[in-house]
XYZ file of C-alpha atoms in Angstrom:
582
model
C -26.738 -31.118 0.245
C -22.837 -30.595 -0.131
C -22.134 -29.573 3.576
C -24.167 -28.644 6.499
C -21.181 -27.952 8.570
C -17.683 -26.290 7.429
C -14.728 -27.924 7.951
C -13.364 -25.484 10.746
C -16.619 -25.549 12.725
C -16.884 -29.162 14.360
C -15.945 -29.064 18.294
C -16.142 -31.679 21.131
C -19.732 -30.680 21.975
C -20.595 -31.917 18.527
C -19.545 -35.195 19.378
C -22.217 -37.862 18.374
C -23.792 -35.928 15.149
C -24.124 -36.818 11.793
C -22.730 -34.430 9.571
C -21.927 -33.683 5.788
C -18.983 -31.929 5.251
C -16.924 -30.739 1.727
C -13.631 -29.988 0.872
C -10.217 -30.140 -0.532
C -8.321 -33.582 0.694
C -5.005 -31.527 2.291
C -3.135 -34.566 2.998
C -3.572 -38.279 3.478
C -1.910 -41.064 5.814
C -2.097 -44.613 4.927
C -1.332 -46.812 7.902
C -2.917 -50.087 6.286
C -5.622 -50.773 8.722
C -6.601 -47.201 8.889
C -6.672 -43.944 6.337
C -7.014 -40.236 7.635
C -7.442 -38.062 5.403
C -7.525 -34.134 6.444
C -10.193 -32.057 4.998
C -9.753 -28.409 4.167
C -12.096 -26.068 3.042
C -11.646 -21.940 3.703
C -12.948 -22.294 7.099
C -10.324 -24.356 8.691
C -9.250 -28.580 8.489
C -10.744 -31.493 10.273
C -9.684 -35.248 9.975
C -11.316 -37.704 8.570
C -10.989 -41.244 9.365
C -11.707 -45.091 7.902
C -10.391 -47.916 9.188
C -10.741 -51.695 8.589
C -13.125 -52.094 12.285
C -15.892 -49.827 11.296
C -15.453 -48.944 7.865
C -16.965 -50.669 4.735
C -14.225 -52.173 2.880
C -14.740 -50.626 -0.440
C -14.677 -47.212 1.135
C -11.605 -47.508 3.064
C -10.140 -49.015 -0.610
C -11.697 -45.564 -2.170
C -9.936 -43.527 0.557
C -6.897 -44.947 0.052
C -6.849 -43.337 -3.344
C -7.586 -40.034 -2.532
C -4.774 -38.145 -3.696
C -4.103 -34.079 -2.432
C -6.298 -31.345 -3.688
C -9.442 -34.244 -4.796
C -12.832 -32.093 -4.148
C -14.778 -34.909 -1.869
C -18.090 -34.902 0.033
C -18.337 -37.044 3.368
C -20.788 -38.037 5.337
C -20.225 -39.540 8.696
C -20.014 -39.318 12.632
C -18.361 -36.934 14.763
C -16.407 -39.037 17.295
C -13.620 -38.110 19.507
C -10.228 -38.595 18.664
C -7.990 -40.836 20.395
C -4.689 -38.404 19.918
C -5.766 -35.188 20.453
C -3.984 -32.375 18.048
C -4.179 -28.676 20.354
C -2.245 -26.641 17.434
C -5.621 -27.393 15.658
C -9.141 -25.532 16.723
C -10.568 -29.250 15.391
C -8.207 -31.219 17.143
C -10.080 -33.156 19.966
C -12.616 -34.346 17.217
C -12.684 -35.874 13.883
C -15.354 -37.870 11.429
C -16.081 -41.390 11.310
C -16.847 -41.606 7.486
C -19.791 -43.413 6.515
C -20.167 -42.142 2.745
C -17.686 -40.963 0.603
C -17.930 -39.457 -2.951
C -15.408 -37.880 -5.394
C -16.920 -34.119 -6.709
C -13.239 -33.776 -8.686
C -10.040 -35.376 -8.858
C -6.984 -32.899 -9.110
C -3.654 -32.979 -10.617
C -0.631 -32.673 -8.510
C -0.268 -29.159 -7.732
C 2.990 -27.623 -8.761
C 3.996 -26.366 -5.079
C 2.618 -27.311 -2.060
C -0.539 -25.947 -0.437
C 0.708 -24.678 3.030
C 1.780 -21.648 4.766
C 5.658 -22.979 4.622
C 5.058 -23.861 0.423
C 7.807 -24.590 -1.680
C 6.811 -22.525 -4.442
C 8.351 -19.651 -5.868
C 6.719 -16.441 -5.867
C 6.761 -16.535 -10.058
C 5.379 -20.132 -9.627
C 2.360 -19.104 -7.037
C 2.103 -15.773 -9.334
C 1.349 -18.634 -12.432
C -1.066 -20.852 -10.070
C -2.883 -17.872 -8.377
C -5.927 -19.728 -7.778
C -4.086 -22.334 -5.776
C -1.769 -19.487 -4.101
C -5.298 -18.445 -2.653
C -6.009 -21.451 -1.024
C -2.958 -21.433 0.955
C -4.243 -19.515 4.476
C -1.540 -16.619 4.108
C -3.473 -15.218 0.787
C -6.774 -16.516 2.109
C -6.630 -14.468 5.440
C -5.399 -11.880 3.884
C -7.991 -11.346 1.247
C -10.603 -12.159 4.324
C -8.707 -9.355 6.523
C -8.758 -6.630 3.247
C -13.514 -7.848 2.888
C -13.334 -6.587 6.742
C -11.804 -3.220 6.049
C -13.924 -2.753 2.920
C -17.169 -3.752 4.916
C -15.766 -1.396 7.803
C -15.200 1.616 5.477
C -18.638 1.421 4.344
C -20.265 1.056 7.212
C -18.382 4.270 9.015
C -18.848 6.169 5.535
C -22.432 5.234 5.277
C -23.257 5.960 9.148
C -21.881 9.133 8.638
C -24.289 10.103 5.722
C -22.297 9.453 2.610
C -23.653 8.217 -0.763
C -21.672 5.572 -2.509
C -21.750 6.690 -6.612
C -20.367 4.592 -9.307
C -18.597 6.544 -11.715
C -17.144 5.950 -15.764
C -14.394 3.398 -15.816
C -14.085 5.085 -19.692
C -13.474 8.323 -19.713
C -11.256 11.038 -21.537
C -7.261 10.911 -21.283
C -5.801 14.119 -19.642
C -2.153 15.364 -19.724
C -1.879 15.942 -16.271
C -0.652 13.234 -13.968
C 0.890 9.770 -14.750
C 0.328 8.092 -17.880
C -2.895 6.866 -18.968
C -4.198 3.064 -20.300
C -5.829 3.827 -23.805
C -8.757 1.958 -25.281
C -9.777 2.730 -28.531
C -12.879 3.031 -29.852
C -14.470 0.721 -32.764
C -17.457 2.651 -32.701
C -15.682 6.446 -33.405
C -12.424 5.057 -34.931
C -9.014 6.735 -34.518
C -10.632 7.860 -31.386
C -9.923 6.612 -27.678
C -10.876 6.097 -24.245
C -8.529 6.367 -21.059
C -9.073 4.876 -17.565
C -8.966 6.759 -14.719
C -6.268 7.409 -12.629
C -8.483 8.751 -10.335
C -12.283 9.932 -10.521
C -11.320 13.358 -9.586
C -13.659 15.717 -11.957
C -16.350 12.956 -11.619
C -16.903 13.384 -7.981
C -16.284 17.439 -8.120
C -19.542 17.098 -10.688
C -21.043 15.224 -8.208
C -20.276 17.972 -5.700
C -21.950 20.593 -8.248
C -25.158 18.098 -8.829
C -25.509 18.314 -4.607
C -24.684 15.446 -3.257
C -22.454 16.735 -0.570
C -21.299 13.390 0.937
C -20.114 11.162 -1.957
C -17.585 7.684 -1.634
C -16.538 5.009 -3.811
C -14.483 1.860 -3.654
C -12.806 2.385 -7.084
C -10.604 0.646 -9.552
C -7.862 3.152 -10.663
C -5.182 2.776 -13.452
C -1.786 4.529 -13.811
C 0.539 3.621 -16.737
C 3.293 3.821 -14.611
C 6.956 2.016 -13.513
C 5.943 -0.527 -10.491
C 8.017 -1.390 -7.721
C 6.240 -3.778 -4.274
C 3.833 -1.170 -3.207
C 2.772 -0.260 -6.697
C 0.443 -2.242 -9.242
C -0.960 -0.499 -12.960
C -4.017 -1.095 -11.482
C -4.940 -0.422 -8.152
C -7.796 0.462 -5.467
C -9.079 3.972 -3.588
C -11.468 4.731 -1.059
C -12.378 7.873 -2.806
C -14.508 10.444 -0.913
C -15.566 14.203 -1.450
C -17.480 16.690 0.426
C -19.166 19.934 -0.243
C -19.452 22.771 2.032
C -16.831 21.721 3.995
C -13.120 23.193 4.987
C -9.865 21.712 5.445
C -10.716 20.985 9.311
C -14.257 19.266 8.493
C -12.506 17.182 6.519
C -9.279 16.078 8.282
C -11.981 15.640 11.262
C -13.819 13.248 9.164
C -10.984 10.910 8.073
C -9.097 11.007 11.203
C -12.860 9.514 12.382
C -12.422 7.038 9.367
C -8.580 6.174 10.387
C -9.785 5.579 14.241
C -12.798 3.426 13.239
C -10.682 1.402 11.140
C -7.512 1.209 13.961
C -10.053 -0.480 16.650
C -12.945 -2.296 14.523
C -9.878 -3.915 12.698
C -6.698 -4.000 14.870
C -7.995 -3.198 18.287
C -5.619 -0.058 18.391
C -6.987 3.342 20.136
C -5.103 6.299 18.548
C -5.970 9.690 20.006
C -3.130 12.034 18.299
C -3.113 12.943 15.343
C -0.053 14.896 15.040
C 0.100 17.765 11.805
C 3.048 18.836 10.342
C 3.881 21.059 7.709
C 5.630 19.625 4.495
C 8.530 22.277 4.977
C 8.791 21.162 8.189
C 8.890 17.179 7.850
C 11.096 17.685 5.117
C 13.503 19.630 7.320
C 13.437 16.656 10.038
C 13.031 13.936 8.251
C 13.858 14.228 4.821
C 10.571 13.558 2.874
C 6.849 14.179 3.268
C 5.933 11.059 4.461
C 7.957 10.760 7.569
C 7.542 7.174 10.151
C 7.295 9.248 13.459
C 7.174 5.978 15.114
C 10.413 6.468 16.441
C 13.324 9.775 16.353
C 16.200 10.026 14.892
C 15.288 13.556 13.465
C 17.566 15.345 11.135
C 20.284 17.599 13.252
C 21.457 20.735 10.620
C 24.865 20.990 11.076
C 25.714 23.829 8.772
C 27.217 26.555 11.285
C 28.916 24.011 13.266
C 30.507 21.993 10.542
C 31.473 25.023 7.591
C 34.308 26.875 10.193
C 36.595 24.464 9.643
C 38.844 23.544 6.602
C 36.910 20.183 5.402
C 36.153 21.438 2.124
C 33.593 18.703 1.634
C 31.262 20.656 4.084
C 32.077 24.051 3.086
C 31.108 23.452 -0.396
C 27.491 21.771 0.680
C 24.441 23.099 0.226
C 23.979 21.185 3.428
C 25.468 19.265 6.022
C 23.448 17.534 8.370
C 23.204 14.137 10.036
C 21.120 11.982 12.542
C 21.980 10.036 15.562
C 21.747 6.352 15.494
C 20.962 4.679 19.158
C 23.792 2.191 20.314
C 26.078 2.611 17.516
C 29.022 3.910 18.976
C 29.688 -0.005 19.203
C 29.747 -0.464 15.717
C 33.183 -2.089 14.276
C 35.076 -0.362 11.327
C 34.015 -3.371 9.558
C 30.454 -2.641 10.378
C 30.869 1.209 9.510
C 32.437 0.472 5.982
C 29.673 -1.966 5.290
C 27.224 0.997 5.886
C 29.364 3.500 3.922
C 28.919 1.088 1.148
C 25.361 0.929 1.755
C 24.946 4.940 1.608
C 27.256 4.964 -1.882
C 24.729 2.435 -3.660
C 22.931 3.942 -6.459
C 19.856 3.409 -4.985
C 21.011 6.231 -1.934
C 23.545 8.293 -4.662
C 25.647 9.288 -1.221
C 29.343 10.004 -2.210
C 30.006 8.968 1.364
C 29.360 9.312 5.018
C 31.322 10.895 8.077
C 30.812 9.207 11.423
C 30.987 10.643 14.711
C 31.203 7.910 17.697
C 29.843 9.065 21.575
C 31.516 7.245 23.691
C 30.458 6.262 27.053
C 33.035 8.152 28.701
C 31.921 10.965 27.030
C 34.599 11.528 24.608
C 34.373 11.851 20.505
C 36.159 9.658 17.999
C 35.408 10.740 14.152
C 35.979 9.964 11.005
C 37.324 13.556 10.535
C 39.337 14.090 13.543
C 41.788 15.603 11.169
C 39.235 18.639 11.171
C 37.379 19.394 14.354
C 38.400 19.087 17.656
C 35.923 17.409 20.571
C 34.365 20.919 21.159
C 33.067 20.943 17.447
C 32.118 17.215 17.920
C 29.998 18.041 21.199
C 28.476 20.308 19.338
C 27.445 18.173 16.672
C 25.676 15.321 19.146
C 24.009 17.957 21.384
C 22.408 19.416 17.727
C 21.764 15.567 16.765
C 20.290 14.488 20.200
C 23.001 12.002 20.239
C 23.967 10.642 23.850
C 26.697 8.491 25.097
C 27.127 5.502 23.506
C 25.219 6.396 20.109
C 26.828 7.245 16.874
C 26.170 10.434 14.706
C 26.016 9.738 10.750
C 26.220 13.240 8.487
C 25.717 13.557 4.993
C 26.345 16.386 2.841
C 26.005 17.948 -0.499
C 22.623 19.187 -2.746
C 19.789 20.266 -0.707
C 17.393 17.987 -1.729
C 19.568 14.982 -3.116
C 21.123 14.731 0.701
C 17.697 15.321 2.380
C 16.631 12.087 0.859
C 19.562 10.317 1.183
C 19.581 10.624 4.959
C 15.566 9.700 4.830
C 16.691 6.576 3.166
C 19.417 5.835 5.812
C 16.825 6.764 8.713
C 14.712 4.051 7.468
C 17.598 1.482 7.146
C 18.568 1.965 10.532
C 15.650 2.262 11.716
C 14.494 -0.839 10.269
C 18.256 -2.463 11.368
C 17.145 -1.817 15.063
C 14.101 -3.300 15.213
C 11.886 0.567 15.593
C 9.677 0.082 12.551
C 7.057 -2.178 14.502
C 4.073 -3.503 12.701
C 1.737 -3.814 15.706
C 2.476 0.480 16.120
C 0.626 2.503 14.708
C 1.830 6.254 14.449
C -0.717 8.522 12.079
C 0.373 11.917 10.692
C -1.207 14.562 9.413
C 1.112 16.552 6.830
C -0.070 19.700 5.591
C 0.642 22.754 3.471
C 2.559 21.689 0.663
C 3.909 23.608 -2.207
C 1.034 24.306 -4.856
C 3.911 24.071 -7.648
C 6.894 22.333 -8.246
C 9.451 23.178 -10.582
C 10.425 21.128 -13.294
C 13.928 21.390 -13.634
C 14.331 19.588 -17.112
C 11.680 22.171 -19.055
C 11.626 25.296 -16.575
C 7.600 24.878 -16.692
C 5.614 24.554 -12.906
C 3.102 21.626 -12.785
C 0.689 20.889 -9.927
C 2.195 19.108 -7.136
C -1.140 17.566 -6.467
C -3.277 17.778 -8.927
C -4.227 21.066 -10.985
C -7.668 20.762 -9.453
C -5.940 21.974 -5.901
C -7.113 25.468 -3.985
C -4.425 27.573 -3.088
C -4.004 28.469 0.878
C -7.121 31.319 1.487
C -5.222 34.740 0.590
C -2.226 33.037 -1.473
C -3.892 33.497 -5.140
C -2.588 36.581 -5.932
C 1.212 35.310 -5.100
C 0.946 33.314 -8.333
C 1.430 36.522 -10.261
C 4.770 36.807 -8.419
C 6.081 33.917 -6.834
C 4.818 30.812 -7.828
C 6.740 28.676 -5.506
C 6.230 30.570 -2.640
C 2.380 29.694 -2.316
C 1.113 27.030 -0.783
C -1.631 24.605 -1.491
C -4.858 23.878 0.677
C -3.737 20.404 0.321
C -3.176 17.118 3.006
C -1.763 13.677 3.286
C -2.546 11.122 5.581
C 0.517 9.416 6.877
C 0.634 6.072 8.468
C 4.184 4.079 9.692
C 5.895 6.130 7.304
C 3.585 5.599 4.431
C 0.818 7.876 2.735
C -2.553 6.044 3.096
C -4.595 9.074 1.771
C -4.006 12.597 0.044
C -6.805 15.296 -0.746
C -7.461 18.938 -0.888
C -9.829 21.707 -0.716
C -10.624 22.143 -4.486
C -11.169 25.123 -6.796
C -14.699 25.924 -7.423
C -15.242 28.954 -9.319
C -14.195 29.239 -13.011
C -11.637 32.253 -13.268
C -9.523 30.849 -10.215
C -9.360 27.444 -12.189
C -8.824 29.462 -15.262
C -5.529 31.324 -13.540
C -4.322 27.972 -12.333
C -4.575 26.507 -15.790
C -2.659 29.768 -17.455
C 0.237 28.924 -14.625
C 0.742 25.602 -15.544
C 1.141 26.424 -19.207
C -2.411 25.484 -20.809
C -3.666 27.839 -23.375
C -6.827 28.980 -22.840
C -8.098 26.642 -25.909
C -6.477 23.471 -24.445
C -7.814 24.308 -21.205
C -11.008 24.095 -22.558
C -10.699 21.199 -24.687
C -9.384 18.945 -21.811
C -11.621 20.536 -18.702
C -14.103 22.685 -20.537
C -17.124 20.280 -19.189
C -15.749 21.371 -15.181
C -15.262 24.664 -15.968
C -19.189 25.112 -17.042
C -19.640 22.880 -14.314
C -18.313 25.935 -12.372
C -20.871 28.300 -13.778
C -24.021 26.624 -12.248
C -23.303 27.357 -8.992
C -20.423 24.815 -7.752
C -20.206 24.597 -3.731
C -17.051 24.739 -2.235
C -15.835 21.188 -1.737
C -12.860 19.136 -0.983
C -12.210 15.475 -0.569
C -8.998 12.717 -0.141
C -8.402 9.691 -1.538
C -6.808 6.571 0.198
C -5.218 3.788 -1.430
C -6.982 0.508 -0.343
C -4.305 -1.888 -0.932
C -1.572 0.264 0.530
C -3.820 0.721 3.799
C -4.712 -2.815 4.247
C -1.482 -4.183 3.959
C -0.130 -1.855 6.845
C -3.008 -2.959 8.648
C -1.879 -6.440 8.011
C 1.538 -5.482 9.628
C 3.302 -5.921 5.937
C 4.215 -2.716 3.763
C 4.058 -5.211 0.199
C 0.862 -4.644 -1.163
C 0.332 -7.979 -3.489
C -0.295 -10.588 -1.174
C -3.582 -8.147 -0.338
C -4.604 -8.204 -3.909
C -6.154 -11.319 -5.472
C -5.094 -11.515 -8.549
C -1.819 -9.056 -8.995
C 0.332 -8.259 -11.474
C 4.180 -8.773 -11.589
C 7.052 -5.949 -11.640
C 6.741 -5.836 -15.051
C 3.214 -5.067 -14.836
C 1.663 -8.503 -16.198
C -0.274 -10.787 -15.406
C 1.857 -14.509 -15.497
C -1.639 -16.701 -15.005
C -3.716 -15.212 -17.624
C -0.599 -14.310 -19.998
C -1.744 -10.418 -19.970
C -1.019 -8.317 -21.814
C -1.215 -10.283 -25.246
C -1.706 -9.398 -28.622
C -4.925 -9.063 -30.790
C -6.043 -11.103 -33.694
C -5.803 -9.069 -37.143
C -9.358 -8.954 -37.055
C -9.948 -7.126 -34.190
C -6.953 -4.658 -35.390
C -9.026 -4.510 -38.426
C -12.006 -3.517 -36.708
C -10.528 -0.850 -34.181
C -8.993 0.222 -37.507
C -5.816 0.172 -35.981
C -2.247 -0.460 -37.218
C 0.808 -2.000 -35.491
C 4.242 -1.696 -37.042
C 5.804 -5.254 -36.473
């Protein structure tokens, strides 16, 4: 027997027993007549002890050359200990070791295993499997199981069928890029992974079962950033006979399960919004509503005047930051800066400071008077002693530019709180976007997507102008989940294909298996997807997604510990029957 008690589990009422315990040796402390050495294992640390009294000799000479990260077994007493430790849960005991044997020695590790380590994240990226024993990975990995376990067991009790679907499938156009994998068997010839299992679970819809979920690998060929990995994780769910409300009803059930099983959070509202109109107040579609600082359109108050900047925007309009109007000019400039990166593309920033006496002081006091300036803080909500920051320009470009300021200050002021939890429902987006570089609409979702009921026939004539029976699932600011009510019957999907530019032979030659599909009686059906990693890290009060993930990739979308991606031998290029130009 290696251990019939884990290392966080002994307590004073164990005091007296005889137990076998295994482990990593943390640390040890040599004090000559006595040797602790603390054990670790994933369950917590407890402190072992030999010293010259009631120790064997050659056993206190064996612990003395433990060194850190040695794999030991020990067998001894549970006594209590004579300086008690309360920062840990086994601090009023520790072992009395009786028997003491080596399972592995270890090698020095390059950083230190500890929540304060002095490794580098490129270091810990290279020694995952050590990273992991630190408690900050462990927990989190442990906190991501419990969702996991949590979403099944809602999904399950609420009559859904967990289906496995192809990890090699076809490559599509549509979407991000795909990972290839060629085939040896039918050579020249290859597979893509998914990016999402989206026609597999709409069959699955079509083959009646009406309840389907999946805890899915997904890959997307894509440009990272901290909340992005070429591989990544859904909780992917569809349902058949079902509308928009049955299913923003389910999830929201999911969302609250997850909020108290997990975090201990009750969240009644869940606010909807359209996109229209969360892209008027806040910029994008994915607003934090955790706090205000909506957008204030300034366009009739600001274009009267003979600031030319203004008159020749598309649109003027600003938000009002709490407390600011105590911000230095040193502090301000600092900010224009920040607003002027290329990160933001702002070509500046006008200020507006509400001062307590009630008064105005501006950036453009050149150009409007304190009436105009009133005007401008009732519009923004801003109140004595806050400060009014307006951008202008593009539609669009200044939209976001403002969202991205929002957040800063937001963020600046302490509002974005991890232990808050703000959900947001946003709804009706635009079926097509425009592509501005090739003058072609592609799906904003996915080409899969239903129109609004009644909206079809506004393809013919204004594409932009319908919307799409689509929703996202905002959380702090961040989408946890998107879905949609889906097309089911073989001339609508048809239409939508001809309207994003697919010939009625490519059409069938990338999606002619769905649109049979559609022929044998399809039910109408929807679903969402939400991104695992995303949603567990928010849970975990942290908006980077790779400390949730076990073994992540870097920014450049590799893998440092196992030195992927790599090249293949000649002889497997040989078999694939593939070429590389060197």
């Amino acid at each position: 027997m290696y251990r019939d008690h884990t290392c966080g589990a002994l307590r004073s009422n164990d005091i007296g027993k005889q137990v076998t315990l295994s482990g990593w040796v943390h640390k040890t402390r040599d004090k000559g007549f006595v040797v602790w050495a603390d054990l670790r294992d994933r369950y917590g640390i407890v402190q072992l002890v030999f010293d010259a009294e009631r120790t064997d000799a050659s056993l206190l000479e064996k612990a003395r050359h433990l060194g850190r990260e040695y794999v030991v077994r020990a067998k001894g007493e549970v006594i209590e200990r004579a300086s008690k430790n309360p920062q840990m849960p086994t601090g009023d005991i520790e072992v009395l070791v009786r028997e003491l044997e080596v399972l592995n020695t270890s090698k020095t590790p390059p950083f230190t295993i500890a929540d304060d380590t002095d490794g580098g994240e490129d270091l810990r990226m290279k020694y995952r499997y050590l990273d992991i024993r630190r408690n900050v990975v462990k927990d989190n990995l442990i906190f991501r199981s419990k969702v996991a376990i949590e979403v099944r067991k809602y999904l399950s009790e609420e009559g859904f069928i967990e289906v496995e679907t192809p990890y090699l499938i076809k490559s599509t156009p549509e979407g991000a890029r795909d990972f290839v994998v060629p085939s040896r068997m039918n050579p020249g010839q290859f597979y893509a992974l998914p990016q999402s299992p989206q026609t597999f679970k709409q069959l699955l819809m079509v083959g009646g079962l009406d309840k389907y979920f999946q805890i899915v690998k997904c890959f997307r060929d894509e440009d990272l950033r901290a909340d992005r990995q070429p591989e990544f994780t859904q909780i992917d769910c569809e349902m058949a006979f079902v509308e928009q409300e049955d299913i923003l009803s389910t999830f929201e059930g999911l969302t609250r399960h997850l909020l108290q099983e997990i975090k201990g959070v009750t969240v009644d509202a869940f606010p909807r919004m359209t996109y229209d109109e969360a892209m008027a107040k806040y910029g994008n579609d994915k607003p934090d509503i955790r706090f205000g600082m909506e957008f204030g359109h300034l366009n009739e108050v600001a274009q009267h005047k003979d600031f030319q900047v203004f008159n020749a925007a598309e649109l003027v309009v600003g938000i009002a930051v709490p407390g600011g109007a105590s911000y230095t000019r040193k502090e301000l400039d600092k900010l224009i800066d920040w607003v002027k990166r290329p990160q933001v593309g702002a070509k500046g920033m006008v200020y507006v400071k509400c001062n307590p006496d009630g008064s105005f002081k501006s950036s453009v006091d050149k150009f409007y008077d304190q009436e105009d300036l009133a005007q401008w803080a009732q519009i923004t909500g801003a109140r004595a002693g806050d400060i009014v920051f307006v951008l202008s320009g593009e539609r669009n470009a200044t939209r976001s530019q403002l969202s991205a300021l929002r957040m800063e200050m937001a963020q600046r002021l302490g509002l974005r709180k991890a232990d808050e939890f703000a959900p947001l429902w946003v709804v009706d987006f635009p079926l097509l976007e425009l592509d501005g570089e090739t003058g072609h609409y592609h799906a904003m979702h996915h080409p899969f997507t239903a129109p609004k009921p009644g909206q079809l026939e506004l393809l013919e004539t204004d594409p932009a102008a319908v919307r799409a029976n689509a929703y996202d699932l905002v959380l702090n600011g961040n989408e946890i989940g998107g879905g949609s009510i889906r097309i089911h019957d073989r001339e609508t999907q048809a239409t939508m294909f001809r309207h994003l530019g697919f010939t009625p032979e490519e059409a069938k030659a990338q999606f002619g298996f769905l649109m049979d599909a559609f022929q044998y009686g399809a039910p109408p059906h929807g679903g969402i997807a939400f991104g695992l990693d995303r949603l567990v890290a928010i849970l975990g009060g942290q908006e980077t997604i790779r400390d949730f993930i076990a073994f992540p990739k870097n920014n450049s979308g590799r893998d440092v510990m196992i030195d992927a991606p790599a090249p293949i031998d000649a002889e497997q290029l040989k078999e694939l029957q593939l070429k590389l130009d060197r």
